PDB file of C-alpha atoms and ligand atoms in Angstrom:
ATOM      1  CA  MET A   1      33.711  52.086  36.836  1.00  0.00           C
ATOM      2  CA  MET A   2      33.877  49.060  39.048  1.00  0.00           C
ATOM      3  CA  ILE A   3      34.687  45.565  37.871  1.00  0.00           C
ATOM      4  CA  LYS A   4      31.165  44.402  38.687  1.00  0.00           C
ATOM      5  CA  GLU A   5      29.595  47.054  36.474  1.00  0.00           C
ATOM      6  CA  GLN A   6      32.044  46.482  33.658  1.00  0.00           C
ATOM      7  CA  LEU A   7      31.434  42.754  33.829  1.00  0.00           C
ATOM      8  CA  GLU A   8      27.697  43.322  33.653  1.00  0.00           C
ATOM      9  CA  GLU A   9      28.106  45.606  30.673  1.00  0.00           C
ATOM     10  CA  VAL A  10      30.203  42.995  28.850  1.00  0.00           C
ATOM     11  CA  ARG A  11      27.604  40.333  29.660  1.00  0.00           C
ATOM     12  CA  GLU A  12      24.897  42.511  28.175  1.00  0.00           C
ATOM     13  CA  ARG A  13      26.945  42.994  25.029  1.00  0.00           C
ATOM     14  CA  VAL A  14      27.513  39.224  24.819  1.00  0.00           C
ATOM     15  CA  ASN A  15      23.785  38.601  25.173  1.00  0.00           C
ATOM     16  CA  ALA A  16      22.909  41.250  22.581  1.00  0.00           C
ATOM     17  CA  ALA A  17      25.379  39.762  20.093  1.00  0.00           C
ATOM     18  CA  CYS A  18      23.838  36.321  20.677  1.00  0.00           C
ATOM     19  CA  LEU A  19      20.364  37.664  20.050  1.00  0.00           C
ATOM     20  CA  ARG A  20      21.478  39.402  16.839  1.00  0.00           C
ATOM     21  CA  ALA A  21      22.955  36.122  15.656  1.00  0.00           C
ATOM     22  CA  GLY A  22      19.929  34.063  16.699  1.00  0.00           C
ATOM     23  CA  ARG A  23      22.023  32.184  19.247  1.00  0.00           C
ATOM     24  CA  ASP A  24      21.276  31.092  22.809  1.00  0.00           C
ATOM     25  CA  PRO A  25      23.343  33.266  25.202  1.00  0.00           C
ATOM     26  CA  LYS A  26      24.103  30.078  27.143  1.00  0.00           C
ATOM     27  CA  SER A  27      26.078  28.847  24.143  1.00  0.00           C
ATOM     28  CA  VAL A  28      28.801  31.445  24.817  1.00  0.00           C
ATOM     29  CA  THR A  29      31.167  31.280  27.802  1.00  0.00           C
ATOM     30  CA  LEU A  30      32.634  34.583  28.883  1.00  0.00           C
ATOM     31  CA  ILE A  31      36.197  34.103  30.087  1.00  0.00           C
ATOM     32  CA  ALA A  32      37.367  36.995  32.256  1.00  0.00           C
ATOM     33  CA  VAL A  33      41.032  37.483  31.392  1.00  0.00           C
ATOM     34  CA  SER A  34      42.694  38.448  34.668  1.00  0.00           C
ATOM     35  CA  LYS A  35      46.355  38.351  33.616  1.00  0.00           C
ATOM     36  CA  THR A  36      48.520  40.915  35.437  1.00  0.00           C
ATOM     37  CA  LYS A  37      45.581  41.780  37.731  1.00  0.00           C
ATOM     38  CA  PRO A  38      45.703  40.990  41.449  1.00  0.00           C
ATOM     39  CA  ALA A  39      43.722  38.233  43.134  1.00  0.00           C
ATOM     40  CA  GLN A  40      41.468  40.934  44.597  1.00  0.00           C
ATOM     41  CA  ALA A  41      40.281  41.833  41.094  1.00  0.00           C
ATOM     42  CA  VAL A  42      39.486  38.178  40.411  1.00  0.00           C
ATOM     43  CA  GLN A  43      37.594  38.004  43.703  1.00  0.00           C
ATOM     44  CA  GLU A  44      35.492  41.022  42.715  1.00  0.00           C
ATOM     45  CA  ALA A  45      34.589  39.487  39.382  1.00  0.00           C
ATOM     46  CA  TYR A  46      33.850  36.195  41.127  1.00  0.00           C
ATOM     47  CA  GLU A  47      31.436  37.907  43.497  1.00  0.00           C
ATOM     48  CA  ALA A  48      29.731  39.411  40.461  1.00  0.00           C
ATOM     49  CA  GLY A  49      29.202  35.889  39.124  1.00  0.00           C
ATOM     50  CA  ALA A  50      32.237  35.155  36.955  1.00  0.00           C
ATOM     51  CA  ARG A  51      33.566  31.585  37.227  1.00  0.00           C
ATOM     52  CA  ASP A  52      35.781  31.251  34.128  1.00  0.00           C
ATOM     53  CA  PHE A  53      39.083  33.125  34.262  1.00  0.00           C
ATOM     54  CA  GLY A  54      41.892  33.288  31.725  1.00  0.00           C
ATOM     55  CA  GLU A  55      45.597  33.632  32.390  1.00  0.00           C
ATOM     56  CA  ASN A  56      48.481  33.612  29.946  1.00  0.00           C
ATOM     57  CA  LYS A  57      51.223  32.632  32.394  1.00  0.00           C
ATOM     58  CA  VAL A  58      51.397  29.380  34.325  1.00  0.00           C
ATOM     59  CA  GLN A  59      53.024  31.198  37.238  1.00  0.00           C
ATOM     60  CA  GLU A  60      50.030  33.494  37.633  1.00  0.00           C
ATOM     61  CA  ILE A  61      47.605  30.586  37.774  1.00  0.00           C
ATOM     62  CA  LEU A  62      49.765  28.894  40.407  1.00  0.00           C
ATOM     63  CA  GLN A  63      49.921  32.064  42.480  1.00  0.00           C
ATOM     64  CA  LYS A  64      46.264  33.028  42.285  1.00  0.00           C
ATOM     65  CA  GLN A  65      44.558  29.663  42.480  1.00  0.00           C
ATOM     66  CA  PRO A  66      45.261  28.820  46.171  1.00  0.00           C
ATOM     67  CA  ALA A  67      44.055  32.250  47.326  1.00  0.00           C
ATOM     68  CA  LEU A  68      40.745  32.173  45.475  1.00  0.00           C
ATOM     69  CA  PRO A  69      37.522  30.134  45.470  1.00  0.00           C
ATOM     70  CA  GLN A  70      38.117  26.575  44.384  1.00  0.00           C
ATOM     71  CA  ASP A  71      35.193  26.434  41.957  1.00  0.00           C
ATOM     72  CA  ILE A  72      36.924  28.895  39.619  1.00  0.00           C
ATOM     73  CA  ARG A  73      37.662  27.393  36.212  1.00  0.00           C
ATOM     74  CA  TRP A  74      41.129  28.533  35.134  1.00  0.00           C
ATOM     75  CA  HIS A  75      41.829  28.690  31.416  1.00  0.00           C
ATOM     76  CA  MET A  76      45.417  28.693  30.198  1.00  0.00           C
ATOM     77  CA  ILE A  77      45.048  30.991  27.197  1.00  0.00           C
ATOM     78  CA  GLY A  78      48.652  31.975  26.488  1.00  0.00           C
ATOM     79  CA  HIS A  79      51.606  30.353  24.776  1.00  0.00           C
ATOM     80  CA  LEU A  80      52.629  27.377  26.911  1.00  0.00           C
ATOM     81  CA  GLN A  81      56.286  26.441  27.237  1.00  0.00           C
ATOM     82  CA  ARG A  82      56.942  22.723  27.297  1.00  0.00           C
ATOM     83  CA  ASN A  83      58.857  22.895  30.565  1.00  0.00           C
ATOM     84  CA  LYS A  84      55.768  24.358  32.287  1.00  0.00           C
ATOM     85  CA  VAL A  85      53.337  21.687  31.161  1.00  0.00           C
ATOM     86  CA  HIS A  86      53.704  19.570  34.298  1.00  0.00           C
ATOM     87  CA  GLN A  87      52.759  22.565  36.454  1.00  0.00           C
ATOM     88  CA  VAL A  88      49.554  23.448  34.678  1.00  0.00           C
ATOM     89  CA  ILE A  89      47.873  20.174  33.782  1.00  0.00           C
ATOM     90  CA  GLY A  90      45.280  19.283  36.339  1.00  0.00           C
ATOM     91  CA  LYS A  91      45.033  22.965  37.304  1.00  0.00           C
ATOM     92  CA  ALA A  92      43.638  24.518  34.126  1.00  0.00           C
ATOM     93  CA  VAL A  93      40.340  23.157  32.792  1.00  0.00           C
ATOM     94  CA  LEU A  94      41.341  23.906  29.227  1.00  0.00           C
ATOM     95  CA  ILE A  95      44.614  24.668  27.473  1.00  0.00           C
ATOM     96  CA  HIS A  96      43.630  27.056  24.677  1.00  0.00           C
ATOM     97  CA  ALA A  97      46.863  27.458  22.814  1.00  0.00           C
ATOM     98  CA  VAL A  98      48.364  24.174  21.646  1.00  0.00           C
ATOM     99  CA  ASP A  99      50.551  25.572  18.894  1.00  0.00           C
ATOM    100  CA  SER A 100      52.939  22.747  18.085  1.00  0.00           C
ATOM    101  CA  LEU A 101      53.051  18.994  17.884  1.00  0.00           C
ATOM    102  CA  ARG A 102      55.919  18.925  20.369  1.00  0.00           C
ATOM    103  CA  LEU A 103      53.808  20.751  22.941  1.00  0.00           C
ATOM    104  CA  ALA A 104      50.952  18.269  22.457  1.00  0.00           C
ATOM    105  CA  GLU A 105      53.419  15.406  22.898  1.00  0.00           C
ATOM    106  CA  GLN A 106      54.756  16.935  26.089  1.00  0.00           C
ATOM    107  CA  ILE A 107      51.208  17.248  27.436  1.00  0.00           C
ATOM    108  CA  GLU A 108      50.633  13.601  26.550  1.00  0.00           C
ATOM    109  CA  GLN A 109      53.779  12.536  28.392  1.00  0.00           C
ATOM    110  CA  GLU A 110      52.945  14.429  31.587  1.00  0.00           C
ATOM    111  CA  ALA A 111      49.261  13.490  31.468  1.00  0.00           C
ATOM    112  CA  ALA A 112      50.099   9.820  31.019  1.00  0.00           C
ATOM    113  CA  LYS A 113      52.404   9.866  34.050  1.00  0.00           C
ATOM    114  CA  ARG A 114      49.576  11.105  36.220  1.00  0.00           C
ATOM    115  CA  ASN A 115      46.810   9.332  34.381  1.00  0.00           C
ATOM    116  CA  LEU A 116      45.030  12.608  33.603  1.00  0.00           C
ATOM    117  CA  ASP A 117      42.845  13.551  30.669  1.00  0.00           C
ATOM    118  CA  VAL A 118      43.718  16.976  29.297  1.00  0.00           C
ATOM    119  CA  ASP A 119      41.356  19.033  27.162  1.00  0.00           C
ATOM    120  CA  VAL A 120      42.984  21.333  24.646  1.00  0.00           C
ATOM    121  CA  LEU A 121      42.264  23.650  21.766  1.00  0.00           C
ATOM    122  CA  LEU A 122      44.486  23.991  18.746  1.00  0.00           C
ATOM    123  CA  GLU A 123      45.671  27.553  18.195  1.00  0.00           C
ATOM    124  CA  ILE A 124      45.317  28.694  14.605  1.00  0.00           C
ATOM    125  CA  ASN A 125      47.150  31.683  13.166  1.00  0.00           C
ATOM    126  CA  VAL A 126      44.468  32.430  10.612  1.00  0.00           C
ATOM    127  CA  ALA A 127      45.996  35.683   9.363  1.00  0.00           C
ATOM    128  CA  LYS A 128      49.533  34.233   9.285  1.00  0.00           C
ATOM    129  CA  GLU A 129      50.917  37.023  11.432  1.00  0.00           C
ATOM    130  CA  GLU A 130      54.632  36.617  12.063  1.00  0.00           C
ATOM    131  CA  SER A 131      54.267  37.879  15.620  1.00  0.00           C
ATOM    132  CA  LYS A 132      51.828  35.115  16.548  1.00  0.00           C
ATOM    133  CA  TYR A 133      51.985  31.469  17.454  1.00  0.00           C
ATOM    134  CA  GLY A 134      49.687  28.832  16.051  1.00  0.00           C
ATOM    135  CA  PHE A 135      49.229  26.574  13.083  1.00  0.00           C
ATOM    136  CA  PHE A 136      48.433  27.925   9.672  1.00  0.00           C
ATOM    137  CA  LEU A 137      45.036  26.734   8.490  1.00  0.00           C
ATOM    138  CA  GLU A 138      46.533  24.609   5.733  1.00  0.00           C
ATOM    139  CA  ASP A 139      48.676  22.695   8.238  1.00  0.00           C
ATOM    140  CA  ALA A 140      46.041  22.295  10.904  1.00  0.00           C
ATOM    141  CA  GLU A 141      44.287  19.147   9.694  1.00  0.00           C
ATOM    142  CA  GLU A 142      47.516  17.182   9.629  1.00  0.00           C
ATOM    143  CA  ALA A 143      48.314  18.404  13.151  1.00  0.00           C
ATOM    144  CA  ILE A 144      44.851  17.490  14.396  1.00  0.00           C
ATOM    145  CA  ARG A 145      45.188  13.970  12.994  1.00  0.00           C
ATOM    146  CA  ARG A 146      48.549  13.484  14.697  1.00  0.00           C
ATOM    147  CA  ILE A 147      47.397  14.883  18.025  1.00  0.00           C
ATOM    148  CA  SER A 148      44.240  12.786  17.889  1.00  0.00           C
ATOM    149  CA  ALA A 149      46.456   9.714  18.319  1.00  0.00           C
ATOM    150  CA  LEU A 150      47.618  10.891  21.760  1.00  0.00           C
ATOM    151  CA  PRO A 151      45.361   9.042  24.203  1.00  0.00           C
ATOM    152  CA  HIS A 152      45.440  11.540  27.099  1.00  0.00           C
ATOM    153  CA  VAL A 153      45.082  14.681  24.977  1.00  0.00           C
ATOM    154  CA  HIS A 154      41.605  15.586  23.770  1.00  0.00           C
ATOM    155  CA  ILE A 155      41.070  18.262  21.133  1.00  0.00           C
ATOM    156  CA  LYS A 156      37.834  20.074  21.952  1.00  0.00           C
ATOM    157  CA  GLY A 157      38.030  22.788  19.331  1.00  0.00           C
ATOM    158  CA  LEU A 158      40.040  25.718  18.026  1.00  0.00           C
ATOM    159  CA  MET A 159      41.352  29.047  19.254  1.00  0.00           C
ATOM    160  CA  THR A 160      42.639  32.119  17.490  1.00  0.00           C
ATOM    161  CA  ILE A 161      43.962  35.537  18.385  1.00  0.00           C
ATOM    162  CA  ALA A 162      42.784  37.805  15.602  1.00  0.00           C
ATOM    163  CA  PRO A 163      44.896  40.739  14.419  1.00  0.00           C
ATOM    164  CA  PHE A 164      44.781  43.991  16.333  1.00  0.00           C
ATOM    165  CA  VAL A 165      42.489  46.221  14.286  1.00  0.00           C
ATOM    166  CA  GLU A 166      40.757  49.560  14.734  1.00  0.00           C
ATOM    167  CA  ASN A 167      37.448  48.338  13.364  1.00  0.00           C
ATOM    168  CA  PRO A 168      36.343  44.867  14.524  1.00  0.00           C
ATOM    169  CA  GLU A 169      34.560  44.321  11.210  1.00  0.00           C
ATOM    170  CA  GLU A 170      38.024  43.840   9.729  1.00  0.00           C
ATOM    171  CA  ASN A 171      38.267  40.562  11.670  1.00  0.00           C
ATOM    172  CA  ARG A 172      34.911  39.157  10.595  1.00  0.00           C
ATOM    173  CA  GLY A 173      36.485  37.222   7.731  1.00  0.00           C
ATOM    174  CA  ILE A 174      39.070  35.702  10.099  1.00  0.00           C
ATOM    175  CA  PHE A 175      36.337  34.422  12.407  1.00  0.00           C
ATOM    176  CA  GLN A 176      34.318  33.100   9.464  1.00  0.00           C
ATOM    177  CA  LYS A 177      37.327  31.164   8.205  1.00  0.00           C
ATOM    178  CA  LEU A 178      37.962  29.559  11.584  1.00  0.00           C
ATOM    179  CA  TYR A 179      34.298  28.657  11.998  1.00  0.00           C
ATOM    180  CA  GLN A 180      34.163  27.087   8.533  1.00  0.00           C
ATOM    181  CA  PHE A 181      37.331  25.119   9.207  1.00  0.00           C
ATOM    182  CA  SER A 182      35.839  23.758  12.445  1.00  0.00           C
ATOM    183  CA  VAL A 183      32.753  22.633  10.516  1.00  0.00           C
ATOM    184  CA  ASP A 184      34.939  20.922   7.902  1.00  0.00           C
ATOM    185  CA  ILE A 185      36.958  19.099  10.586  1.00  0.00           C
ATOM    186  CA  ASN A 186      33.824  18.127  12.444  1.00  0.00           C
ATOM    187  CA  ASP A 187      32.441  16.558   9.254  1.00  0.00           C
ATOM    188  CA  LYS A 188      35.498  14.284   9.067  1.00  0.00           C
ATOM    189  CA  ASN A 189      34.580  12.548  12.333  1.00  0.00           C
ATOM    190  CA  ILE A 190      38.142  12.084  13.552  1.00  0.00           C
ATOM    191  CA  ASP A 191      38.416   9.851  16.641  1.00  0.00           C
ATOM    192  CA  ASN A 192      39.238  11.733  19.853  1.00  0.00           C
ATOM    193  CA  VAL A 193      38.500  15.104  18.214  1.00  0.00           C
ATOM    194  CA  THR A 194      35.428  17.269  18.723  1.00  0.00           C
ATOM    195  CA  MET A 195      34.869  20.804  17.520  1.00  0.00           C
ATOM    196  CA  GLY A 196      32.385  22.078  20.104  1.00  0.00           C
ATOM    197  CA  VAL A 197      34.610  24.938  21.270  1.00  0.00           C
ATOM    198  CA  LEU A 198      35.574  27.977  19.252  1.00  0.00           C
ATOM    199  CA  SER A 199      37.634  30.338  21.423  1.00  0.00           C
ATOM    200  CA  MET A 200      37.789  33.641  19.574  1.00  0.00           C
ATOM    201  CA  GLY A 201      37.093  37.283  20.272  1.00  0.00           C
ATOM    202  CA  MET A 202      38.694  39.692  22.779  1.00  0.00           C
ATOM    203  CA  SER A 203      37.752  43.129  24.115  1.00  0.00           C
ATOM    204  CA  GLY A 204      38.038  44.744  20.712  1.00  0.00           C
ATOM    205  CA  ASP A 205      36.112  42.245  18.657  1.00  0.00           C
ATOM    206  CA  PHE A 206      34.137  39.754  20.777  1.00  0.00           C
ATOM    207  CA  GLU A 207      30.739  40.766  19.421  1.00  0.00           C
ATOM    208  CA  VAL A 208      31.749  40.100  15.824  1.00  0.00           C
ATOM    209  CA  ALA A 209      33.317  36.802  16.955  1.00  0.00           C
ATOM    210  CA  ILE A 210      30.042  35.752  18.594  1.00  0.00           C
ATOM    211  CA  GLU A 211      28.100  36.649  15.458  1.00  0.00           C
ATOM    212  CA  GLU A 212      30.461  34.317  13.593  1.00  0.00           C
ATOM    213  CA  GLY A 213      30.185  31.375  15.979  1.00  0.00           C
ATOM    214  CA  ALA A 214      32.486  31.880  18.972  1.00  0.00           C
ATOM    215  CA  THR A 215      31.550  29.673  21.946  1.00  0.00           C
ATOM    216  CA  MET A 216      34.199  31.212  24.235  1.00  0.00           C
ATOM    217  CA  VAL A 217      35.252  34.836  24.271  1.00  0.00           C
ATOM    218  CA  ARG A 218      38.335  35.971  26.199  1.00  0.00           C
ATOM    219  CA  VAL A 219      37.780  39.462  27.549  1.00  0.00           C
ATOM    220  CA  GLY A 220      40.286  41.288  29.735  1.00  0.00           C
ATOM    221  CA  THR A 221      40.482  45.051  29.287  1.00  0.00           C
ATOM    222  CA  SER A 222      36.733  45.634  29.034  1.00  0.00           C
ATOM    223  CA  ILE A 223      36.213  43.918  32.405  1.00  0.00           C
ATOM    224  CA  PHE A 224      39.331  44.773  34.422  1.00  0.00           C
ATOM    225  CA  GLY A 225      40.508  47.947  32.728  1.00  0.00           C
ATOM    226  CA  ALA A 226      43.784  48.618  30.941  1.00  0.00           C
ATOM    227  CA  ARG A 227      46.870  46.608  31.856  1.00  0.00           C
TER     228      ARG A 227
HETATM  229  C1  PLP B   1      45.288  39.259  27.002  1.00  0.00           C
HETATM  230  C2  PLP B   1      44.571  38.241  26.191  1.00  0.00           C
HETATM  231  C3  PLP B   1      43.190  38.374  25.932  1.00  0.00           C
HETATM  232  C4  PLP B   1      42.346  39.535  26.415  1.00  0.00           C
HETATM  233  O1  PLP B   1      42.643  40.696  25.719  1.00  0.00           O
HETATM  234  P1  PLP B   1      41.799  42.049  25.935  1.00  0.00           P
HETATM  235  O2  PLP B   1      42.046  42.803  24.688  1.00  0.00           O
HETATM  236  O3  PLP B   1      42.364  42.703  27.143  1.00  0.00           O
HETATM  237  O4  PLP B   1      40.378  41.680  26.107  1.00  0.00           O
HETATM  238  C5  PLP B   1      42.587  37.388  25.179  1.00  0.00           C
HETATM  239  N1  PLP B   1      43.270  36.315  24.720  1.00  0.00           N
HETATM  240  C6  PLP B   1      44.579  36.168  24.948  1.00  0.00           C
HETATM  241  C7  PLP B   1      45.275  34.958  24.418  1.00  0.00           C
HETATM  242  C8  PLP B   1      45.276  37.112  25.692  1.00  0.00           C
HETATM  243  O5  PLP B   1      46.589  36.924  25.913  1.00  0.00           O
END
């Protein structure tokens, strides 16, 4: 199948999940995860209407961006090394995976130098998988409070990478926990923190994530094929 058709199929599944959950389909942003795929694949998805693209390496954003339409919104969805921060701020619209205080501080330092405002999500390792980055839920509020003091860094919500499972239903509880935590944080009205974005759900489980409140889903394989 072609990228255009696969993208349309994913969009239909997103819309159907929204309807099942009684949600407005406009409340969910589909991020087409183009990592490892050539610029031509991004161009095809762009022509089929996609505008939000996700990459997990700074280098790939830097390579693809100049060759592609300038109204593309690039999302940095992967683990970000501190020494790459200066290359990506101002290029990505949203950094999804702030997974340490030191990374947030580095973003602050680079953003301050250039007088930029940088929107970020805090990555949460809900299932406490050893192989994954991110804050544990019980440590996240403290981290949010500390990061909220950084004037150029703006927490817009949370992100998680759920465990790899055969049956997406197995991740429903993970998504519910993250949603509930975002509601709890929102209720605390912390300055410089909003919880409008919940980035959760990938090819294997995005419908369940939407049913549980995802506002951004990051879908690669189902749009671009296997990597
Ligand atoms: C690769 C990746 C995705 C997309 O995964 P698929 O299973 O191909 O849809 C989503 N989020 C992150 C952080 C990724 O690295």
